[in-house]
PDB file of C-alpha atoms in Angstrom:
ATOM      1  CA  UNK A   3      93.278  98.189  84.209  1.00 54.00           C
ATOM      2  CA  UNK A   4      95.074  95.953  86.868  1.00 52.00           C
ATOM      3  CA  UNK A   5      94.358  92.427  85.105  1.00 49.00           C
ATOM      4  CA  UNK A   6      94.926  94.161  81.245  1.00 52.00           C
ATOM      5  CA  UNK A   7      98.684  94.888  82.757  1.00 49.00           C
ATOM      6  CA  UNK A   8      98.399  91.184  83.801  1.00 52.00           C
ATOM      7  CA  UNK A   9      97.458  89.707  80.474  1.00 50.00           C
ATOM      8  CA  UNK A  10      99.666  91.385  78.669  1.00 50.00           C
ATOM      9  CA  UNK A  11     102.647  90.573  81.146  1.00 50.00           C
ATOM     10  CA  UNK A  12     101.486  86.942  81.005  1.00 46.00           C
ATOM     11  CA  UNK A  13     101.025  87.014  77.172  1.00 47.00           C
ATOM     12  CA  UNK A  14     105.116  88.104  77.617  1.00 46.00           C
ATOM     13  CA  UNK A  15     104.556  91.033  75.289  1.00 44.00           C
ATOM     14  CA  UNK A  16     106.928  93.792  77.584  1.00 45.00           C
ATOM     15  CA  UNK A  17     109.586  91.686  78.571  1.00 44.00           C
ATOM     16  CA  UNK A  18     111.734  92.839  76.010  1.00 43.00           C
ATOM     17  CA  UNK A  19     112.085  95.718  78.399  1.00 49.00           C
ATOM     18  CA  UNK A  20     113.334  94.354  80.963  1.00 59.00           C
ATOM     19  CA  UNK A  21     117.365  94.973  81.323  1.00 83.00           C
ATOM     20  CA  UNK A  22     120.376  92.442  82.294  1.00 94.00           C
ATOM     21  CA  UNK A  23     120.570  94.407  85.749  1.00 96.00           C
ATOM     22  CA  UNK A  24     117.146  94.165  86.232  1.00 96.00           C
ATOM     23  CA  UNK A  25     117.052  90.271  85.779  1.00 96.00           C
ATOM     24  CA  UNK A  26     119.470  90.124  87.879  1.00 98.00           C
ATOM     25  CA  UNK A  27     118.472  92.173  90.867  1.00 98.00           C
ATOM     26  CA  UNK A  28     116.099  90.001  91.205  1.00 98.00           C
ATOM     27  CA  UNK A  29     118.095  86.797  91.186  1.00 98.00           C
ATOM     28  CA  UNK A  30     119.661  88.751  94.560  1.00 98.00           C
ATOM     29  CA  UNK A  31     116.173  89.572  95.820  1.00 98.00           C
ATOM     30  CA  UNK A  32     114.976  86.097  95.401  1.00 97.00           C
ATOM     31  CA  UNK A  33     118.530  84.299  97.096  1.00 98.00           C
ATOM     32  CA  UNK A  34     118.878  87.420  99.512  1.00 98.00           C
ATOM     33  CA  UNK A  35     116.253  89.748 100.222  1.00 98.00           C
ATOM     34  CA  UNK A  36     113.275  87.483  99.884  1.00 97.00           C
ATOM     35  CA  UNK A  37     113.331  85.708 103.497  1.00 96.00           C
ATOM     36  CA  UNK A  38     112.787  89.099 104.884  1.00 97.00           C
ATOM     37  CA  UNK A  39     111.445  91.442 102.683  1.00 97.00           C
ATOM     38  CA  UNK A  40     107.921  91.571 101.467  1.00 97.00           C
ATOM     39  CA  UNK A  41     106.642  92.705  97.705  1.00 97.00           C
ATOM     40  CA  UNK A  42     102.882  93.681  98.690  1.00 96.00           C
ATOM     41  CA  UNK A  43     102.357  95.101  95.646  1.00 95.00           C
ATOM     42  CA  UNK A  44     104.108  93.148  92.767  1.00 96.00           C
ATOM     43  CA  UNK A  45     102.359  90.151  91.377  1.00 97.00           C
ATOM     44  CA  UNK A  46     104.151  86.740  90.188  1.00 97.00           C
ATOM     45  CA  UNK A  47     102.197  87.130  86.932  1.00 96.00           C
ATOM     46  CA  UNK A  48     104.079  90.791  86.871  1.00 95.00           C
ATOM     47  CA  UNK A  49     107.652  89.034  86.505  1.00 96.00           C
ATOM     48  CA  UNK A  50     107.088  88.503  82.955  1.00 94.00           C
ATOM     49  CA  UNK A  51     108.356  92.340  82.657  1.00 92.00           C
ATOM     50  CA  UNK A  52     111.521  90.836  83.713  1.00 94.00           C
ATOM     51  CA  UNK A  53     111.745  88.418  80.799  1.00 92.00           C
ATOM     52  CA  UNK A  54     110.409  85.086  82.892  1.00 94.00           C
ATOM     53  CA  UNK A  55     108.045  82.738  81.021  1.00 95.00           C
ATOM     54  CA  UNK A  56     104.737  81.523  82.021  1.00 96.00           C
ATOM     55  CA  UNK A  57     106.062  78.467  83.296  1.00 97.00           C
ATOM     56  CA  UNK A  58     109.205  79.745  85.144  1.00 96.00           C
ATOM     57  CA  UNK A  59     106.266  81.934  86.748  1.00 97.00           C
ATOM     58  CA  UNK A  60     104.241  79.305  87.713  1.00 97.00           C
ATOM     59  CA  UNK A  61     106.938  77.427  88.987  1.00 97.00           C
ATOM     60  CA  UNK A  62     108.200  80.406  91.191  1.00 97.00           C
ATOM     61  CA  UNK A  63     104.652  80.712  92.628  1.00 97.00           C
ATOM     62  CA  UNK A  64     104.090  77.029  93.689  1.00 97.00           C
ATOM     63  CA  UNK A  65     107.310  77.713  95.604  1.00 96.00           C
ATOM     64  CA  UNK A  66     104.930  79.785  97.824  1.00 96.00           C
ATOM     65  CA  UNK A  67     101.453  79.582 100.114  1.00 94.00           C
ATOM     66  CA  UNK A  68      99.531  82.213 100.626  1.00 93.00           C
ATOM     67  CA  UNK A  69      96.761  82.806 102.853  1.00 90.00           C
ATOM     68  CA  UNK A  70      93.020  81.150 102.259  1.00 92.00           C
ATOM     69  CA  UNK A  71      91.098  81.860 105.001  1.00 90.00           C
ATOM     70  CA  UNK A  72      90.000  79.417 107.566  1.00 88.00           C
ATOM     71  CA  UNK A  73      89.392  75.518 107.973  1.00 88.00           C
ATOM     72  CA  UNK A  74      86.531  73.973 109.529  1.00 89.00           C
ATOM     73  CA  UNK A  75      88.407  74.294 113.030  1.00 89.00           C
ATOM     74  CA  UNK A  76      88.738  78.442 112.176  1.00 90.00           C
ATOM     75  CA  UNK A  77      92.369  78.133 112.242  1.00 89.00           C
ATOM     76  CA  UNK A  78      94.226  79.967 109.253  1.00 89.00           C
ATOM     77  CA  UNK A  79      94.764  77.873 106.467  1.00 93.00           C
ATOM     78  CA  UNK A  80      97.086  78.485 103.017  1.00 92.00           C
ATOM     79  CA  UNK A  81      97.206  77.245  99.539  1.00 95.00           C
ATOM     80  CA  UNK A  82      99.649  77.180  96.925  1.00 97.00           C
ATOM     81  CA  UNK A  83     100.227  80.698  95.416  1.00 97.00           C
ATOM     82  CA  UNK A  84      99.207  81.233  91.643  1.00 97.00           C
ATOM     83  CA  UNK A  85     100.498  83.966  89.229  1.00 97.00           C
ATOM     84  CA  UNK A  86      97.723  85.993  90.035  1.00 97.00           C
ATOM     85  CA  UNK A  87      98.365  86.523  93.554  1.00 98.00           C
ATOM     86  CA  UNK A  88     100.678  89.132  95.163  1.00 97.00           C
ATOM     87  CA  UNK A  89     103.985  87.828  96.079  1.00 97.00           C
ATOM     88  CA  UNK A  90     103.418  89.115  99.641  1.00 96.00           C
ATOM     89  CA  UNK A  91     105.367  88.789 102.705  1.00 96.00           C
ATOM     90  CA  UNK A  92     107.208  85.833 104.061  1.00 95.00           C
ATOM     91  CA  UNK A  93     106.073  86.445 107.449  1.00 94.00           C
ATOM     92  CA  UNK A  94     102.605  84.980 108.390  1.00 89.00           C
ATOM     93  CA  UNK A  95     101.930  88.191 109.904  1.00 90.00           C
ATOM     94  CA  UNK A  96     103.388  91.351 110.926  1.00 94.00           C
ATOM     95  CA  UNK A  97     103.924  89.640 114.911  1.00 94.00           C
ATOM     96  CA  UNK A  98     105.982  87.246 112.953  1.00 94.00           C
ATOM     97  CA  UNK A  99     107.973  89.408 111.106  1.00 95.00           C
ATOM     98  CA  UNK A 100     108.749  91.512 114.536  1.00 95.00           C
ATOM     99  CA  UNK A 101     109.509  88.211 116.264  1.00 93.00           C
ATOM    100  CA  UNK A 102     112.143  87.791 113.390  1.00 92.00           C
ATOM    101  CA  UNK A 103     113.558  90.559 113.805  1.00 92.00           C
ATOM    102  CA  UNK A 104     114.585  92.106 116.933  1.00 86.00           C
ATOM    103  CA  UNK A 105     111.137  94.195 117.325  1.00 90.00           C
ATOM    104  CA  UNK A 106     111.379  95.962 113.352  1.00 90.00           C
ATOM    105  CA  UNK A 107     109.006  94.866 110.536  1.00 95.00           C
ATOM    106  CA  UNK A 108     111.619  94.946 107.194  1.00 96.00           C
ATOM    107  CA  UNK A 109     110.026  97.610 104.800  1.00 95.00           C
ATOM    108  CA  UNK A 110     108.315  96.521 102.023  1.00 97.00           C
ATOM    109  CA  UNK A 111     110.309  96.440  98.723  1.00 97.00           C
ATOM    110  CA  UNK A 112     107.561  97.325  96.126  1.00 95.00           C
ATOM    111  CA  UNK A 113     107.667 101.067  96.401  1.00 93.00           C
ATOM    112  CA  UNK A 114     110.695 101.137  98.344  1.00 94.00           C
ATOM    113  CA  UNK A 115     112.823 103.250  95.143  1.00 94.00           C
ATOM    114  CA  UNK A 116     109.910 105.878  95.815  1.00 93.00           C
ATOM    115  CA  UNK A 117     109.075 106.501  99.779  1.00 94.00           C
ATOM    116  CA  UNK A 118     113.221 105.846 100.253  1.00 94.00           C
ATOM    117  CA  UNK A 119     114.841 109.292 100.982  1.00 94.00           C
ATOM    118  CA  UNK A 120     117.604 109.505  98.371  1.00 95.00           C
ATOM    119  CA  UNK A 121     116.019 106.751  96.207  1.00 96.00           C
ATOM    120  CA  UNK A 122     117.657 104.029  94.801  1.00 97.00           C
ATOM    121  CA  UNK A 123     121.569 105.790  94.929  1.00 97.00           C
ATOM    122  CA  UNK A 124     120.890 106.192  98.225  1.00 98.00           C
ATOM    123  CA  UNK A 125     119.779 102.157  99.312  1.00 98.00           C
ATOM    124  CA  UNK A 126     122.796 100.977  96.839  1.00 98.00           C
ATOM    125  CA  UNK A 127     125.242 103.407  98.548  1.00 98.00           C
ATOM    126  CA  UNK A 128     123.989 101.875 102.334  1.00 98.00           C
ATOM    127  CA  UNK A 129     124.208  98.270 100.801  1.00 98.00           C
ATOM    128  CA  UNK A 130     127.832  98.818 100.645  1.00 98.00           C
ATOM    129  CA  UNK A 131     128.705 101.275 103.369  1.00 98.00           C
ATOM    130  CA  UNK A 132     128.880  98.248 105.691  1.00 98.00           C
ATOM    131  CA  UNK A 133     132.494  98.237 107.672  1.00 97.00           C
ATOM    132  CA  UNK A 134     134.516  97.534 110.958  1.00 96.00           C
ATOM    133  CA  UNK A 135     133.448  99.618 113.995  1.00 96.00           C
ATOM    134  CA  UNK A 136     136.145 102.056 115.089  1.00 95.00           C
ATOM    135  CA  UNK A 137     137.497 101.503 118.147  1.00 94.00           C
ATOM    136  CA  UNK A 138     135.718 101.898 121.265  1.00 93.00           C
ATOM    137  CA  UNK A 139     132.530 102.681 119.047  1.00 94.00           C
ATOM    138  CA  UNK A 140     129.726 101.061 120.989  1.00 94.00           C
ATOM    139  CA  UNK A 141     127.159 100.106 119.260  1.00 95.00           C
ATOM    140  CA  UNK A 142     123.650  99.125 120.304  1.00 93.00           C
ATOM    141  CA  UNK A 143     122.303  95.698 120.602  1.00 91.00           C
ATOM    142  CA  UNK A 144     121.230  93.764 117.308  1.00 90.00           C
ATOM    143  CA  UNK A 145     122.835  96.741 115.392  1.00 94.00           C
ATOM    144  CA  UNK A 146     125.571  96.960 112.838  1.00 97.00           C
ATOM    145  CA  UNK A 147     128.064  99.738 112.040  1.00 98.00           C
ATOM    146  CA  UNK A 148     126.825 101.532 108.863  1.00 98.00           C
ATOM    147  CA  UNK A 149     128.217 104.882 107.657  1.00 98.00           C
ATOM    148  CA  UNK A 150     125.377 105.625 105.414  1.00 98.00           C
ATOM    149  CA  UNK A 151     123.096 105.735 108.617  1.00 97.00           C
ATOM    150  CA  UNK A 152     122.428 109.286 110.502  1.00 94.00           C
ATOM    151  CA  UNK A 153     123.866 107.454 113.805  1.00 94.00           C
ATOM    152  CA  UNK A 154     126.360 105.324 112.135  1.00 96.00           C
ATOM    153  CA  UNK A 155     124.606 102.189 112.339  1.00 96.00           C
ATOM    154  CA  UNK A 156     121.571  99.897 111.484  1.00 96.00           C
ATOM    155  CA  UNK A 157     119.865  96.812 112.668  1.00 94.00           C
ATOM    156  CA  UNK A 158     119.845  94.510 109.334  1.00 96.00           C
ATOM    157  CA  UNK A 159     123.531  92.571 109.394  1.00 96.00           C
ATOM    158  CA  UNK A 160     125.423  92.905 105.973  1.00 98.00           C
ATOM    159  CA  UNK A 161     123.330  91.190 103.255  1.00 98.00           C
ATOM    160  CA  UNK A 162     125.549  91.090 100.466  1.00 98.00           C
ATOM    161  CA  UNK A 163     129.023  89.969 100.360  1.00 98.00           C
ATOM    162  CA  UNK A 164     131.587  89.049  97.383  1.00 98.00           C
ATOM    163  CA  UNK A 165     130.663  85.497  95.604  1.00 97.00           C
ATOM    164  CA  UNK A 166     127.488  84.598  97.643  1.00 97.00           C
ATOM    165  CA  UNK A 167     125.508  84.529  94.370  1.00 98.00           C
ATOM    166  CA  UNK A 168     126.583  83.117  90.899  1.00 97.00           C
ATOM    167  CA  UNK A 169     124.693  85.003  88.075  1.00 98.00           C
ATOM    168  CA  UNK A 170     124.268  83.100  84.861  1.00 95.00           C
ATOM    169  CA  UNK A 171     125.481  85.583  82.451  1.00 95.00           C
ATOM    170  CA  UNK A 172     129.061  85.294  83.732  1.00 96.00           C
ATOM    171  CA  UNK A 173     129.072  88.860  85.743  1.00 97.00           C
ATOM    172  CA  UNK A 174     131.281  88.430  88.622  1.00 98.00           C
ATOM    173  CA  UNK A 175     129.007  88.669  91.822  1.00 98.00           C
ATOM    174  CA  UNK A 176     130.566  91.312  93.845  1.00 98.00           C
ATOM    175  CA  UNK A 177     128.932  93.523  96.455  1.00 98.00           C
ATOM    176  CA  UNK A 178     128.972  96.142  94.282  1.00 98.00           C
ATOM    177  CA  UNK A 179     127.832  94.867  91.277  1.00 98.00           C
ATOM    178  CA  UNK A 180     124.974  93.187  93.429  1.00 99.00           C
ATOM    179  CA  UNK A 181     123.969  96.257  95.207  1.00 98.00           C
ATOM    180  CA  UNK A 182     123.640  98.157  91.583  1.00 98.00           C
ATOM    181  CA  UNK A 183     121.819  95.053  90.305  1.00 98.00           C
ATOM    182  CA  UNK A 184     119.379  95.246  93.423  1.00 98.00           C
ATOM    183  CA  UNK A 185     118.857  98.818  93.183  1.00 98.00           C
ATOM    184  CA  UNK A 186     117.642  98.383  89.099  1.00 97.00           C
ATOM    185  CA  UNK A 187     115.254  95.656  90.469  1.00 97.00           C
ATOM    186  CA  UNK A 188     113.796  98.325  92.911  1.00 97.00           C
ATOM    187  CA  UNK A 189     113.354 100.192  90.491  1.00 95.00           C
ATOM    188  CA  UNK A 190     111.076  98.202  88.175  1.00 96.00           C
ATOM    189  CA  UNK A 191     109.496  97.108  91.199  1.00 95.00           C
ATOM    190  CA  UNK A 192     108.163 100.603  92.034  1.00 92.00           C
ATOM    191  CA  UNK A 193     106.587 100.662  88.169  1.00 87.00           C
ATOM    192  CA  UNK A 194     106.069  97.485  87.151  1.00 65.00           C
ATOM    193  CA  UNK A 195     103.477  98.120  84.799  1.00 54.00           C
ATOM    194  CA  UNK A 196     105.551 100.990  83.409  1.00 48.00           C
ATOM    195  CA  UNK A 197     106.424  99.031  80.101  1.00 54.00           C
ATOM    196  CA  UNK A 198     102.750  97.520  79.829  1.00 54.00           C
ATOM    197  CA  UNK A 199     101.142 101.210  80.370  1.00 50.00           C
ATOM    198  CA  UNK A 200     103.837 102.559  77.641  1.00 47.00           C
ATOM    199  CA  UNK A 201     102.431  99.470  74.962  1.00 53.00           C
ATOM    200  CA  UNK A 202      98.835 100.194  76.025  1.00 53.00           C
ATOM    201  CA  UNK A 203      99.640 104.079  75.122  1.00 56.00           C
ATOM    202  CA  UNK A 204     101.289 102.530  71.717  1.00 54.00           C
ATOM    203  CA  UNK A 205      97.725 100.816  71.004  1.00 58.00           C
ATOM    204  CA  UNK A 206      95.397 103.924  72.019  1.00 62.00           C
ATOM    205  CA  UNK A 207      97.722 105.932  69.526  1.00 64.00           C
ATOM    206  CA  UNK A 208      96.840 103.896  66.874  1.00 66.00           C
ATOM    207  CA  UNK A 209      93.266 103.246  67.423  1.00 62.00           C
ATOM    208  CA  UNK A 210      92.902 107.075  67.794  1.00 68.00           C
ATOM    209  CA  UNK A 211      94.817 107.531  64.444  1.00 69.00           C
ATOM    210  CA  UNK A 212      93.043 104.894  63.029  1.00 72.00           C
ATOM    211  CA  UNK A 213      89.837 106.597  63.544  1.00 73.00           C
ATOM    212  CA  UNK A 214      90.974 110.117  62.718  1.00 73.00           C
ATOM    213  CA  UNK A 215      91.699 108.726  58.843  1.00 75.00           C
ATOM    214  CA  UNK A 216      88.313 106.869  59.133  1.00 77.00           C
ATOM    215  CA  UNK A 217      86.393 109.881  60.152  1.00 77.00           C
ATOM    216  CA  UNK A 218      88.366 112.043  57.499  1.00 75.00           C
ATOM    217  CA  UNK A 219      87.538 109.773  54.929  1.00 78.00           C
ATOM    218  CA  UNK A 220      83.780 109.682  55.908  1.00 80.00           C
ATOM    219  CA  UNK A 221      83.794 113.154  56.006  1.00 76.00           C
ATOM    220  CA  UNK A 222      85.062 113.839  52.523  1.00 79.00           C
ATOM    221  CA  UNK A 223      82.596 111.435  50.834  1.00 78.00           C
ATOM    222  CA  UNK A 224      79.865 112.794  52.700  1.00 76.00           C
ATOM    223  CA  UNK A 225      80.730 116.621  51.119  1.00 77.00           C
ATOM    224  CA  UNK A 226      81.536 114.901  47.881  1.00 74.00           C
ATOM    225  CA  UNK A 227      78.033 113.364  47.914  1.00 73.00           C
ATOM    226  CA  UNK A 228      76.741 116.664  49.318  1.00 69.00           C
ATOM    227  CA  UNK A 229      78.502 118.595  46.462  1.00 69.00           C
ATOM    228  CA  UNK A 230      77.223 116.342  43.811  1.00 69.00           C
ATOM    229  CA  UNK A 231      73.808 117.073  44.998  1.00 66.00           C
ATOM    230  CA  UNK A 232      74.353 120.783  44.818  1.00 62.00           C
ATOM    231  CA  UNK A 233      75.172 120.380  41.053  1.00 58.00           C
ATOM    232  CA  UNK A 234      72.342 118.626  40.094  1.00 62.00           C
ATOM    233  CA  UNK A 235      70.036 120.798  41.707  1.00 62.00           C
ATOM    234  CA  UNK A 236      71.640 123.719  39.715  1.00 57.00           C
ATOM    235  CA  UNK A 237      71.818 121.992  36.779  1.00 54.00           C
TER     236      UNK A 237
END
């Protein structure tokens, strides 16, 4: 089912689908999010449900290595990325990724809008709850004041601020409109099949139909022969 998804995605038949915000939430993953945050379970072939061709795919993926076992020496060795592979982490391993980051692994972003507590309202409402410590608020070390956090503060510094991105459709870059934009991305990102699954229904539908008028036309000339049999014997 997996590589069906695929060819259709790379075939570009869903990315009508895809909406403005979503297209854009990723422009702020890929400038923002991307040098920390992993997407274990989102293909580049996938990101044709966000309206990017095959080439702008295989573009984005040549941008990236990805693991291909080991040399002759046993040491780890990478290739190029293709569309096919999972866009992955950008941490050689999860030591790295600690090492990175004062002792925390940055959660995965593929199923993020589902295992989140809150969802999606709840990671766009964080995204901009960022803010000045009151005074003589201590905070711990590597951490940031956060009002959306239980204890009032977190350990990943402010991502987004006014401006730091230009979108191409004009939309003024603010930290709102980025966090929204992020959260839509997270979204899709959680289902990105969803559109592919909802055209492969479209196609079962009409195969089924298809051979429900097939079988009901067999059927009838297969009584009208039967009937015509009848008569002659009677006759």
């Amino acid at each position: 089912m997996r590589w069906m998804l695929l060819a259709l995605g790379l075939l570009g038949g869903v990315s009508a689908h895809a909406s403005t915000s979503e297209q854009r939430g990723f422009k702020v993953f890929r400038q923002v999010c991307s040098t920390c945050h992993s997407l274990d379970h989102v293909a580049y072939a996938d990101l044709s449900g966000l309206g990017l061709t095959q080439d702008q795919i295989k573009e984005y993926a040549a941008q990236h290595q990805v693991p291909d076992g080991l040399d002759e020496d046993g040491d780890p060795k990478t290739r190029v990325a293709r569309p096919t592979d999972l866009i992955g982490s950008p941490y050689a391993g999860e030591a790295m990724a600690r090492m990175a980051n004062h002792g925390s692994v940055p959660p995965d972003f593929s199923r993020r809008a589902m295992t989140q507590k809150g969802g999606v309202a709840w990671i766009v409402r964080m995204l901009q709850s960022y803010a000045e410590a009151p005074a003589g608020r201590k905070l711990p070390p590597g951490s940031y004041y956060n009002t959306a956090m239980p204890h009032g503060h977190i350990g990943m510094p402010q991502p987004l601020h006014d401006g730091q991105i230009s979108y191409e459709d004009g939309t003024p870059a603010t930290t709102k409109q980025m966090a929204e934009d992020l959260g839509a991305f997270l979204e899709w990102t959680a289902r990105p099949h969803l559109a592919a699954r909802h055209l492969v229904g479209v196609f079962v539908l009409l195969y089924l139909a298809g051979m429900y008028v097939l079988l009901l036309l067999m059927k009838r000339r297969v009584w009208s022969r039967l009937r015509q049999t009848d008569a002659s014997r009677n006759f």
